XYZ file of N, CA and C in Angstrom:
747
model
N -1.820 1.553 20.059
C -0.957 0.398 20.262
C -1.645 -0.596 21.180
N -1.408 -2.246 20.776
C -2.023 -3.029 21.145
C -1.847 -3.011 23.150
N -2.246 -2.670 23.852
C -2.244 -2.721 25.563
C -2.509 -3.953 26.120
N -1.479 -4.228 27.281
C -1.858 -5.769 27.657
C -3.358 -6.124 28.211
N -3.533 -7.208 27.614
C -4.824 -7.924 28.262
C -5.640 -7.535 26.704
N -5.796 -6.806 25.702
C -6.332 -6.519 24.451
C -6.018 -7.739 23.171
N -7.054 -7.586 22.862
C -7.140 -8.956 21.958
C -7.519 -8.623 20.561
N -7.437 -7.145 20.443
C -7.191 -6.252 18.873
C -5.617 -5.688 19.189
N -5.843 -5.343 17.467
C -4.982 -4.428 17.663
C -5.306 -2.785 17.063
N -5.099 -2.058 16.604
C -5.045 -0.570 16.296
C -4.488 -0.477 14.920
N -5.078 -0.786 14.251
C -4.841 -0.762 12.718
C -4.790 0.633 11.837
N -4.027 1.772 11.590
C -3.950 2.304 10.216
C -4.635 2.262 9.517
N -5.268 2.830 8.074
C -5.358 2.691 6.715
C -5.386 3.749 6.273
N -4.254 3.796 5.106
C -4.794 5.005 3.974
C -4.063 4.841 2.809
N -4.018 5.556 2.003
C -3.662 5.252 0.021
C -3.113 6.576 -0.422
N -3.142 6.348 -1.500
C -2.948 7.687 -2.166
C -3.836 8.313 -3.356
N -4.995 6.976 -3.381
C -6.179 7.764 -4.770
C -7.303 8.513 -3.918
N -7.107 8.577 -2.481
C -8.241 9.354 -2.043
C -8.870 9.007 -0.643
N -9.599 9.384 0.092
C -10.646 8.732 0.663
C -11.722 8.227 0.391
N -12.513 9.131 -0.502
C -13.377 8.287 -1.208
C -12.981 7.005 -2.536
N -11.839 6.493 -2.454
C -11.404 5.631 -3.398
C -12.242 4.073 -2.926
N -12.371 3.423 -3.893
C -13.464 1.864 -3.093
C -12.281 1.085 -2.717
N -10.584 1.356 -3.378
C -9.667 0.443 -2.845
C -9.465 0.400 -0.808
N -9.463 1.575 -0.425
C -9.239 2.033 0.700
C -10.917 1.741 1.736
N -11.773 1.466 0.756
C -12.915 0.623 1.537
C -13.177 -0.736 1.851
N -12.502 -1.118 0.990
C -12.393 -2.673 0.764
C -11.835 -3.102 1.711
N -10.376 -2.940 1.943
C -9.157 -2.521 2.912
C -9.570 -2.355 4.142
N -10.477 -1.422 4.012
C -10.469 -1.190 5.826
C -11.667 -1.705 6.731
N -12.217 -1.876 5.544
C -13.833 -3.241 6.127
C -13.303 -4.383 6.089
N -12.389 -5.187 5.265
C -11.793 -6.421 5.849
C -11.137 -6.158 6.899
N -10.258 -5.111 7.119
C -9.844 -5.387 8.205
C -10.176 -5.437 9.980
N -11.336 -4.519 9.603
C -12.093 -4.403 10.608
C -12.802 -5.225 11.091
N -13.198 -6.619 9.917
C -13.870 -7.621 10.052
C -13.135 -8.934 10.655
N -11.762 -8.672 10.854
C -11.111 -9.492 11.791
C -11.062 -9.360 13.224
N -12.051 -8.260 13.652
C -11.824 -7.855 14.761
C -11.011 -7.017 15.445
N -10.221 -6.137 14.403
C -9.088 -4.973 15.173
C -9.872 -3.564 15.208
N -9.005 -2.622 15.989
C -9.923 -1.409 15.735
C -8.661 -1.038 14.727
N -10.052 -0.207 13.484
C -9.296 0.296 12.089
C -9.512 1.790 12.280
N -8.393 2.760 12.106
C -8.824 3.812 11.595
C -8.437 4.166 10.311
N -9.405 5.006 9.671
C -8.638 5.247 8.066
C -8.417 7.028 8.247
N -7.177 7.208 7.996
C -7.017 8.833 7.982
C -5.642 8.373 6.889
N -6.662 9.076 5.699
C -6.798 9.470 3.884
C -6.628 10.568 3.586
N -5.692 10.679 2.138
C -6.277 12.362 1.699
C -7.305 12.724 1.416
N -7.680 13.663 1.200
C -9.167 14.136 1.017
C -9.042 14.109 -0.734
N -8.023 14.178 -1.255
C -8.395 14.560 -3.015
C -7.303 13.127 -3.308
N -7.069 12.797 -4.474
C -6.009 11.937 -5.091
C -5.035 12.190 -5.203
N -3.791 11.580 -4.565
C -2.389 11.714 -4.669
C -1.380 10.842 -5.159
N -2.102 10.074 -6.408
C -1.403 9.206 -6.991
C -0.186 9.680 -7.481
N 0.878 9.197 -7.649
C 1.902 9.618 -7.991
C 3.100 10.434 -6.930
N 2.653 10.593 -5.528
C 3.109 11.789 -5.017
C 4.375 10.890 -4.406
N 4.930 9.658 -4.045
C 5.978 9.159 -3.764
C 6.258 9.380 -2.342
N 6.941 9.708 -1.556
C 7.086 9.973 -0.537
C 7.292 11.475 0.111
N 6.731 12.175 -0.809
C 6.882 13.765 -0.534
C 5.540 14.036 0.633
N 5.822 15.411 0.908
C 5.485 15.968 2.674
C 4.772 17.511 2.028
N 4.157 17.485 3.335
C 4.071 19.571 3.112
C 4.535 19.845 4.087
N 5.175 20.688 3.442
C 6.550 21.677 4.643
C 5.671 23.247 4.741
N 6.267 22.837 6.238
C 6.384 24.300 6.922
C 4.628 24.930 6.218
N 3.610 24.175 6.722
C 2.260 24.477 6.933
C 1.463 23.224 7.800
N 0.567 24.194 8.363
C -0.285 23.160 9.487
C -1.067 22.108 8.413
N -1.579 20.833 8.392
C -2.154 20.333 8.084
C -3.860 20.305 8.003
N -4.975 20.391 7.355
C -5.915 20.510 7.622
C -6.300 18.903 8.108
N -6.958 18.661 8.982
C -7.445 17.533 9.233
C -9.133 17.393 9.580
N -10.024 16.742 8.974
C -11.237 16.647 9.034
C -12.470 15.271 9.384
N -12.768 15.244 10.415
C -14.144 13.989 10.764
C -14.177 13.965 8.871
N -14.101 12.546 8.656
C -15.172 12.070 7.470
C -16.361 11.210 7.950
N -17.403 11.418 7.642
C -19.040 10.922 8.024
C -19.168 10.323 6.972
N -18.618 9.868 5.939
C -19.266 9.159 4.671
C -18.640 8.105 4.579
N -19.682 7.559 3.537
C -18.858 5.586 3.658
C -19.300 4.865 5.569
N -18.187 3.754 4.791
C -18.565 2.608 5.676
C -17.938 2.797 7.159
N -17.166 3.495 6.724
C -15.847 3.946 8.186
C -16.687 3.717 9.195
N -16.045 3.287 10.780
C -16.377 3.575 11.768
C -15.676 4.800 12.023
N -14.386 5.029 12.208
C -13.521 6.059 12.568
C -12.303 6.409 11.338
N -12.864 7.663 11.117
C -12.019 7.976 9.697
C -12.283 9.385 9.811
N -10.705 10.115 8.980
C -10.480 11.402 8.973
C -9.552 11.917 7.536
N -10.123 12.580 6.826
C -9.360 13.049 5.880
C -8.490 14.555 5.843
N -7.149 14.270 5.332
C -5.971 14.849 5.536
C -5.891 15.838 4.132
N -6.240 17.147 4.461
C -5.355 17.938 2.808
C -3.981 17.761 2.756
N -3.583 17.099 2.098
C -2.055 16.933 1.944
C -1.714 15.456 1.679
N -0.999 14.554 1.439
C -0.031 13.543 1.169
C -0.136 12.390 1.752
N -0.452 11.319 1.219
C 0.194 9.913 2.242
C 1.035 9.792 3.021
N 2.594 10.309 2.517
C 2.947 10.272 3.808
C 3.183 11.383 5.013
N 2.325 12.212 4.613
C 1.609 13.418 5.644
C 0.488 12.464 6.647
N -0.389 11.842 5.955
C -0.974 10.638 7.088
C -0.896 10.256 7.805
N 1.214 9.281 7.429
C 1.683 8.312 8.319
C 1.904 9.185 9.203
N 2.591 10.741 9.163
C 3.213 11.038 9.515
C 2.833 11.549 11.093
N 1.159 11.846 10.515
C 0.120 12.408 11.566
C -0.008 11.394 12.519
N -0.141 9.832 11.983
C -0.524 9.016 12.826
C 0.576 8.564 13.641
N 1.901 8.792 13.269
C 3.125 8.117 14.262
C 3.153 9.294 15.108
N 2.885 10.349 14.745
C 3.044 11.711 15.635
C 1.927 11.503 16.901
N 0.809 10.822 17.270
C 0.144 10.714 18.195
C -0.964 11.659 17.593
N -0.986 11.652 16.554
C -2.306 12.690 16.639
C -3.947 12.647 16.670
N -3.855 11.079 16.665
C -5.396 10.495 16.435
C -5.398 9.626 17.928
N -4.695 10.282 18.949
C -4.541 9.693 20.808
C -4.108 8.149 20.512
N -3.403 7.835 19.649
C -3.180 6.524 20.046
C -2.051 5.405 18.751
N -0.995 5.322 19.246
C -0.261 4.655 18.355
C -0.626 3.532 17.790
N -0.195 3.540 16.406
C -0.783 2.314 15.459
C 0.130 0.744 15.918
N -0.513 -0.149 15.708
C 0.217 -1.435 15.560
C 0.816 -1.872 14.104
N -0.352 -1.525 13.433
C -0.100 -1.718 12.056
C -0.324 -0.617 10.726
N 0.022 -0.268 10.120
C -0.476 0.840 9.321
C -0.691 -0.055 7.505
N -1.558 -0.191 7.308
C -1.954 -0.416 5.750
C -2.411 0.334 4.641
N -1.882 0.237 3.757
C -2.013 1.462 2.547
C -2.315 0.612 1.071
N -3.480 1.411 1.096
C -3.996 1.086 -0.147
C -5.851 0.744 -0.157
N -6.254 -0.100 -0.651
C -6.000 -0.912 -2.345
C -6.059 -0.282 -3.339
N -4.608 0.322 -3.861
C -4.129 0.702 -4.920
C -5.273 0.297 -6.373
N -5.716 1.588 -7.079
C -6.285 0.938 -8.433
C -5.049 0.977 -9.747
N -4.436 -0.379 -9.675
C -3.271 -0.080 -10.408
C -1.794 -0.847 -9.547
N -1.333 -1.643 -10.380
C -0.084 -2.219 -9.493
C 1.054 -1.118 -9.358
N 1.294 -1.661 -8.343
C 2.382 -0.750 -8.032
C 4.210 -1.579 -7.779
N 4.647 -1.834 -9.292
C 5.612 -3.070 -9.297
C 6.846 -2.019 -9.952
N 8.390 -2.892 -9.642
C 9.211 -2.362 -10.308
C 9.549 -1.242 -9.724
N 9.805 -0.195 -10.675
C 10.372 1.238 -10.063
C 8.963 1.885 -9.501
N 8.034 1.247 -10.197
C 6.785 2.122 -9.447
C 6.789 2.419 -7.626
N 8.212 2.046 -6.824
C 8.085 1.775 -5.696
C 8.748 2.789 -5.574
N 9.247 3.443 -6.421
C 9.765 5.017 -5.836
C 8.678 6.003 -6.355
N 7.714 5.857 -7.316
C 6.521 6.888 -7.692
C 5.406 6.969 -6.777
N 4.932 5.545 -6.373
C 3.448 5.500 -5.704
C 3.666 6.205 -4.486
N 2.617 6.845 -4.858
C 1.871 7.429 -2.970
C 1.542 6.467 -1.887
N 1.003 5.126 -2.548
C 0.606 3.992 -1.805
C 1.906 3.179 -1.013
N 2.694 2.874 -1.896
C 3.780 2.731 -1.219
C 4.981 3.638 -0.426
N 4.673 4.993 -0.887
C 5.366 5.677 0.147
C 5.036 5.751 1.380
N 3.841 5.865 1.859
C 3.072 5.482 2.571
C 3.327 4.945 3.839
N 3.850 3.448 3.015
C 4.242 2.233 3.776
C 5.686 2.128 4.065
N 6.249 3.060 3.118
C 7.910 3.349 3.463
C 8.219 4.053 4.339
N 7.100 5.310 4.714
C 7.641 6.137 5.720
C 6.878 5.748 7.144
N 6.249 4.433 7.270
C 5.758 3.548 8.183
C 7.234 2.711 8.469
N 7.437 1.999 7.654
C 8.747 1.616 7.869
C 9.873 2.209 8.801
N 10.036 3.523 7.864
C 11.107 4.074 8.865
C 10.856 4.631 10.187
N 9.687 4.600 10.509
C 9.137 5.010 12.085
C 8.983 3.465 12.768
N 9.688 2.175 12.567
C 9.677 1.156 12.742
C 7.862 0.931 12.933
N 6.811 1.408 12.651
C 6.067 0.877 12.273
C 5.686 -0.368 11.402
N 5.182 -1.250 11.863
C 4.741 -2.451 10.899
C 3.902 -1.844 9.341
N 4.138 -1.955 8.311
C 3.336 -2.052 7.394
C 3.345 -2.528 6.118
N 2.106 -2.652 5.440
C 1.507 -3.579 3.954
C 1.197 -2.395 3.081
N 2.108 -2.008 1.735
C 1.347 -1.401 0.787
C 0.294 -2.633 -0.114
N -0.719 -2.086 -0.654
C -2.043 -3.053 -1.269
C -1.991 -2.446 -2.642
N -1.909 -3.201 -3.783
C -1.935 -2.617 -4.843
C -2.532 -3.803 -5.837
N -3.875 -3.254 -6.971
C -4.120 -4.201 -7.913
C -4.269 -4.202 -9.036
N -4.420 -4.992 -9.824
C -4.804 -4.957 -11.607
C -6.127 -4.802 -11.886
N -7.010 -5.013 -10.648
C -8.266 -5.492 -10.827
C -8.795 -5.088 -9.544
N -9.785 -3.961 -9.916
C -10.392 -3.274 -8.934
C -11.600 -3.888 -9.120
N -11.925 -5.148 -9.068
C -13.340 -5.807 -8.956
C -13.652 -6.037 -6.988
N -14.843 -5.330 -6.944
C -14.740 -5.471 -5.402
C -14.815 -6.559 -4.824
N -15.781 -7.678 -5.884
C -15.787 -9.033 -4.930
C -14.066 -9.335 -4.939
N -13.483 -9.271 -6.231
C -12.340 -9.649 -6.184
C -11.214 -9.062 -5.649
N -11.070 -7.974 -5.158
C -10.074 -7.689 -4.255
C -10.331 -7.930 -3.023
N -11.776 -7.985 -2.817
C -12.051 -8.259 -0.827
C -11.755 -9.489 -0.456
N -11.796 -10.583 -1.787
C -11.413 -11.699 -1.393
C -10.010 -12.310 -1.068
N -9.507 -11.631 -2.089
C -7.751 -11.836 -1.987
C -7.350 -11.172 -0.306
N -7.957 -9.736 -0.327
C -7.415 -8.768 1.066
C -8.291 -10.224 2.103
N -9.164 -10.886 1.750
C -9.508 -11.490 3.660
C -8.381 -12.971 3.444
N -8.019 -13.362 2.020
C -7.237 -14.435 2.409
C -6.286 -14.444 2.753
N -5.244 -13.006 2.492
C -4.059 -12.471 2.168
C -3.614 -11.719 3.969
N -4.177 -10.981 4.573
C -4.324 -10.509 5.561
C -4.296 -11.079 6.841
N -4.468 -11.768 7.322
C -4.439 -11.929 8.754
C -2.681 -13.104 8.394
N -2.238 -13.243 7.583
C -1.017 -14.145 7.959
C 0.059 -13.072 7.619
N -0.170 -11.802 6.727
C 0.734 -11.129 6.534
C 0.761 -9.875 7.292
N -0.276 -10.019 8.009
C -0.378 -8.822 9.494
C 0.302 -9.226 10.173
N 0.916 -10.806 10.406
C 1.512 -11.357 11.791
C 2.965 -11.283 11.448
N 2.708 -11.698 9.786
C 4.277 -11.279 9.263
C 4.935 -10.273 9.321
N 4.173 -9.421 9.121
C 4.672 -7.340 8.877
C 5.113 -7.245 11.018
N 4.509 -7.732 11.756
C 4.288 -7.152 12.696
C 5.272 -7.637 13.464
N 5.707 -8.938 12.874
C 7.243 -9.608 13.402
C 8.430 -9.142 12.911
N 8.091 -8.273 11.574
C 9.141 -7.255 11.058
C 9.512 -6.041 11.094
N 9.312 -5.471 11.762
C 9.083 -3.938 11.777
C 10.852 -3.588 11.335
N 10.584 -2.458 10.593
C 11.283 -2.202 9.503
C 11.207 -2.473 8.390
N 10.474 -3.331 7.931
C 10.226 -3.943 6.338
C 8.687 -3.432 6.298
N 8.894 -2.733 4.749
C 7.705 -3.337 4.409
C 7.535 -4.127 3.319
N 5.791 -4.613 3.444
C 6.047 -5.381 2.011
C 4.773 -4.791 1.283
N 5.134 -4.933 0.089
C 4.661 -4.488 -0.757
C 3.575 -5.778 -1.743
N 2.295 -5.775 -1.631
C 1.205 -6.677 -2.457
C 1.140 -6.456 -3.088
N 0.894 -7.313 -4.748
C 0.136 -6.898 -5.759
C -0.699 -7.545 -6.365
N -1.890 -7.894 -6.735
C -2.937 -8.703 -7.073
C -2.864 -9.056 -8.320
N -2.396 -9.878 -9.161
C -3.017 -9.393 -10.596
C -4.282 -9.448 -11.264
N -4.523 -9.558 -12.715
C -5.953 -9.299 -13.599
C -6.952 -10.496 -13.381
N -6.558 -11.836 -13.133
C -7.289 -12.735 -12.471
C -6.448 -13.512 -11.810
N -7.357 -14.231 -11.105
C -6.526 -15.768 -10.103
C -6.132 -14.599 -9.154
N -4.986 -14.915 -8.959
C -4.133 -14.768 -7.235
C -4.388 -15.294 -5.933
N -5.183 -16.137 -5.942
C -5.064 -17.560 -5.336
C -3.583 -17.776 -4.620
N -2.719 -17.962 -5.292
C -1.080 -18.328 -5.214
C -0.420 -17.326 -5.330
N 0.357 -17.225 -4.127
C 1.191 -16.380 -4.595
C 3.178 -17.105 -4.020
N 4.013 -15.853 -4.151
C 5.039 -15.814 -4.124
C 5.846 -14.668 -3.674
N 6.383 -15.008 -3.089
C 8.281 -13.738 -2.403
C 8.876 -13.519 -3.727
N 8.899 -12.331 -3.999
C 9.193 -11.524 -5.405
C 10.446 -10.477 -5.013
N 11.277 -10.580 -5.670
C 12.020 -9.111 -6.080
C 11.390 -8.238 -6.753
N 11.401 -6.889 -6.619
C 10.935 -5.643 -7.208
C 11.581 -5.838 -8.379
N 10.861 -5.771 -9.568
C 11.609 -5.632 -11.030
C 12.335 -4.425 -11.484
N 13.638 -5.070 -11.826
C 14.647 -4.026 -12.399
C 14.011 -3.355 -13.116
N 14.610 -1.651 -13.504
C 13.139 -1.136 -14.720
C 13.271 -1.614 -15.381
N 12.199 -1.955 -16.438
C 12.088 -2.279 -17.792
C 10.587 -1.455 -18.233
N 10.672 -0.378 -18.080
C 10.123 0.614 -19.097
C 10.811 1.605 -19.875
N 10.032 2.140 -20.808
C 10.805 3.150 -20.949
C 9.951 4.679 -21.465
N 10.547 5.321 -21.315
C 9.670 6.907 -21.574
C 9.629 7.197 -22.952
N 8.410 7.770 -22.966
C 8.314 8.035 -24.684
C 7.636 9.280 -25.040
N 8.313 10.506 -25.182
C 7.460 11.644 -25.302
C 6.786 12.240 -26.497
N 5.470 12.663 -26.656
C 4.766 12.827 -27.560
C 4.175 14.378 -27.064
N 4.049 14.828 -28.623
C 3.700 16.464 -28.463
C 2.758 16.031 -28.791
N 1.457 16.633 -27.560
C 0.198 16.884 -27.766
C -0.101 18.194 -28.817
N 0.185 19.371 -28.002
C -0.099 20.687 -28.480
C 1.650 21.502 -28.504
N 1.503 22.327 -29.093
C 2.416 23.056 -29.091
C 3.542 23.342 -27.974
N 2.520 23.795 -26.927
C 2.843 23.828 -25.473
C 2.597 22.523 -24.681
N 2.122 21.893 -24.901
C 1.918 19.926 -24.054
C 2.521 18.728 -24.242
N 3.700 18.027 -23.277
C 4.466 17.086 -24.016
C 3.291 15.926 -22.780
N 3.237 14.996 -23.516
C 2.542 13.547 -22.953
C 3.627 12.534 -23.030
N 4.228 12.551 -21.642
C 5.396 11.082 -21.363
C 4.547 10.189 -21.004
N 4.829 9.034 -22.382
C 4.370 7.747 -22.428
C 5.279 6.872 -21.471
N 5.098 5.579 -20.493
C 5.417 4.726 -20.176
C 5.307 3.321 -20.689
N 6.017 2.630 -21.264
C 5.825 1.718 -22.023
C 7.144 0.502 -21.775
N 6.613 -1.061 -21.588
C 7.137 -2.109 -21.427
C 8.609 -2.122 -22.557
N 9.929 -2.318 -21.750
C 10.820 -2.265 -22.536
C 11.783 -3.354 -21.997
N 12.200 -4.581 -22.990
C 13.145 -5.365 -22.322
C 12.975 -6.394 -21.671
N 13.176 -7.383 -20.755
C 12.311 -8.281 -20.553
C 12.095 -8.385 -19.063
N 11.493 -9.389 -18.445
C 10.834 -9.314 -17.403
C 11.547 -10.774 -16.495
N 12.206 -10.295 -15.848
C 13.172 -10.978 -14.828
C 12.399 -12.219 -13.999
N 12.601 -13.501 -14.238
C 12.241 -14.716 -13.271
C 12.218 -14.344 -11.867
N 11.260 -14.650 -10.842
C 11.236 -14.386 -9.677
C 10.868 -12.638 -9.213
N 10.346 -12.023 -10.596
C 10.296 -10.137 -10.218
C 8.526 -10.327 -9.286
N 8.336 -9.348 -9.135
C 7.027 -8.892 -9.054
C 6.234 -8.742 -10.340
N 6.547 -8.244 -11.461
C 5.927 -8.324 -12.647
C 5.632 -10.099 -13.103
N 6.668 -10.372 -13.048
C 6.499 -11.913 -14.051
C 5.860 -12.315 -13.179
N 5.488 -12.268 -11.484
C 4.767 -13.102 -10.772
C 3.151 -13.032 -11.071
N 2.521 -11.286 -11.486
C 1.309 -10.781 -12.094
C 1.066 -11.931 -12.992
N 1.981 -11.919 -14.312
C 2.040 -11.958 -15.642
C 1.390 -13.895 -15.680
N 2.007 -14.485 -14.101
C 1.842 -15.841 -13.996
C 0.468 -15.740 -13.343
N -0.562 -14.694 -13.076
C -1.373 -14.732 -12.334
C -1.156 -15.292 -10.792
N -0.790 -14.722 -9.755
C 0.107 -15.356 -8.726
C -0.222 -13.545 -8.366
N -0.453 -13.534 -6.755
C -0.043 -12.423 -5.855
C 1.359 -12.173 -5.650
N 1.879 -11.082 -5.728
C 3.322 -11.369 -5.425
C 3.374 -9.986 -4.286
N 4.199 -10.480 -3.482
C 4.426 -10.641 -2.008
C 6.207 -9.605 -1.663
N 6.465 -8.579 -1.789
C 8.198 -8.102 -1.966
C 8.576 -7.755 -0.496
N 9.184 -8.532 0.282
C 9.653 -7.440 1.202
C 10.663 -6.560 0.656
N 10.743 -5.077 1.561
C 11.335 -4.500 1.125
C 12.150 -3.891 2.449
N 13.114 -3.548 3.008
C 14.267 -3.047 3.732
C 14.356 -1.484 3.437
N 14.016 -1.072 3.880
C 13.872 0.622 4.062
C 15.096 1.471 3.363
N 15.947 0.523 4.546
C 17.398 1.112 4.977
C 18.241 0.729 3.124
N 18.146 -0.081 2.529
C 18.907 -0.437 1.292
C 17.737 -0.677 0.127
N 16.626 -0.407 0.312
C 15.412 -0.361 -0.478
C 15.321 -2.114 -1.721
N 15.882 -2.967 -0.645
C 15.977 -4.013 -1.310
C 15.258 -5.416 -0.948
N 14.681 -6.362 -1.467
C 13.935 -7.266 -0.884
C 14.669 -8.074 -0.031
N 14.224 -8.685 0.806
C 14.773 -10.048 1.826
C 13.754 -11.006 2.288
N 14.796 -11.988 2.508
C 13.888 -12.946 2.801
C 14.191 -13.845 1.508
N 13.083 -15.202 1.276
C 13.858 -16.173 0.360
C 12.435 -16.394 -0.355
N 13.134 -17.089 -1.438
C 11.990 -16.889 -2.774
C 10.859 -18.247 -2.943
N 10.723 -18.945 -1.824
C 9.942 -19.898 -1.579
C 8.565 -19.445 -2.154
N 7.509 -20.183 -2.300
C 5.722 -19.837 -2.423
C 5.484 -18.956 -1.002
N 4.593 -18.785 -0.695
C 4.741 -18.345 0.232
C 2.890 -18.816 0.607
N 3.354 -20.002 1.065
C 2.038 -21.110 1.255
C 2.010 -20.810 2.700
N 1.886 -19.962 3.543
C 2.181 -19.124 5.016
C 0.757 -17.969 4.836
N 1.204 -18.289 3.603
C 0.073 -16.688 3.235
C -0.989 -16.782 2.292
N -1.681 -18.251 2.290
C -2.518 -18.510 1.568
C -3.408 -18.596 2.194
């Protein structure tokens, strides 16, 4: 936590595709390049999909990572929000200011905000009134996500950090994002579609169903536009008003 007379702050990072994921490098070298101290403590394997689930009732393994760009980084067997959970607990000597999760390979829009690991992440940051940003994209091009994360970042660090309790949730889309916008999370509009592989193997398809709501997080992608959701922990609903959000350009 930021201490008076300090002119960083104590930055978080982690995801849910891994430590070695390039989203969660991208991420934590911009941020480090603003001058805060970053730590990244990641799972050690991929936990896409894992939502906001925990490991109960076992010690956590926790491990120095020496690889990559990290200055200070540690990988976690277990869960994203086993991470947060380590880091609000004091376990890395020192409380976060900010905690950031991601860069997601893959948006994370709609109901995807109850599946992702990336955003659980940032939800169970939330509820420890921690400040935090889930990062999620269409386009894992590195020039192109480092650029969006250095334009996108230092106005929505000041934002998250004046909110504690919210988080918000980023999403980049397939090109542009230049512009973005304050989005509602899109009502679902998928739908499941199961297909027998093998005898014994069903493959649930996810597939676009219905249409795509003015002002969502999807239609904001679809316009090429970053879209920007706060989200309220406590009622899992956005706030705030649907202006551009020319604050954060």
């Amino acid at each position: 936590m930021q201490e008076e007379g300090e002119d960083y702050l104590t930055i978080f990072v982690t995801n849910d595709d891994g430590i070695l994921a390039p989203g969660i490098e991208i991420l934590a070298l911009v941020a480090q390049s603003l001058g805060d101290r970053v730590i990244v403590v990641a799972p050690k394997t991929n936990q896409s999909g894992k939502s906001q689930s925990i490991s109960l009732c076992q010690p956590l393994t926790v491990n120095h990572h020496d690889e990559g760009s990290f200055t200070e980084a540690y990988s976690v067997l277990g869960t994203p929000t086993d991470c947060v959970r380590l880091i609000c607990a004091g376990a890395f000597g020192v409380q976060p200011d900010l905690i950031l999760s991601g860069v997601n390979d893959g948006a994370n829009v709609g109901s995807d905000l109850y599946l992702s690991g990336t955003v659980g992440a940032a939800r169970e940051a939330a509820l420890h009134n921690v400040p935090s940003i889930a990062w999620s994209t269409e386009n894992m091009g590195t020039q192109f996500v480092a650029s969006l994360v250095k334009q996108y970042l230092p106005s929505l660090k000041a934002i998250a950090i004046a909110n504690p309790g919210i988080f918000y949730n980023i999403n980049f889309p397939k090109s542009g994002g230049e512009h973005s916008a304050f989005t509602e999370p899109s009502a679902p509009c998928f739908a499941d579609r199961a297909v027998r592989v093998f005898e014994d193997q069903i493959l649930v398809l996810r597939e676009l169903s219905g249409e795509i709501p003015q002002g969502s997080d999807m239609a904001c992608l679809m316009a090429h536009m970053t879209s920007v959701s706060p989200v309220e922990v406590t009622t899992q609903r956005r706030i705030g008003n649907r202006r551009t959000v020319s604050m954060v350009r």
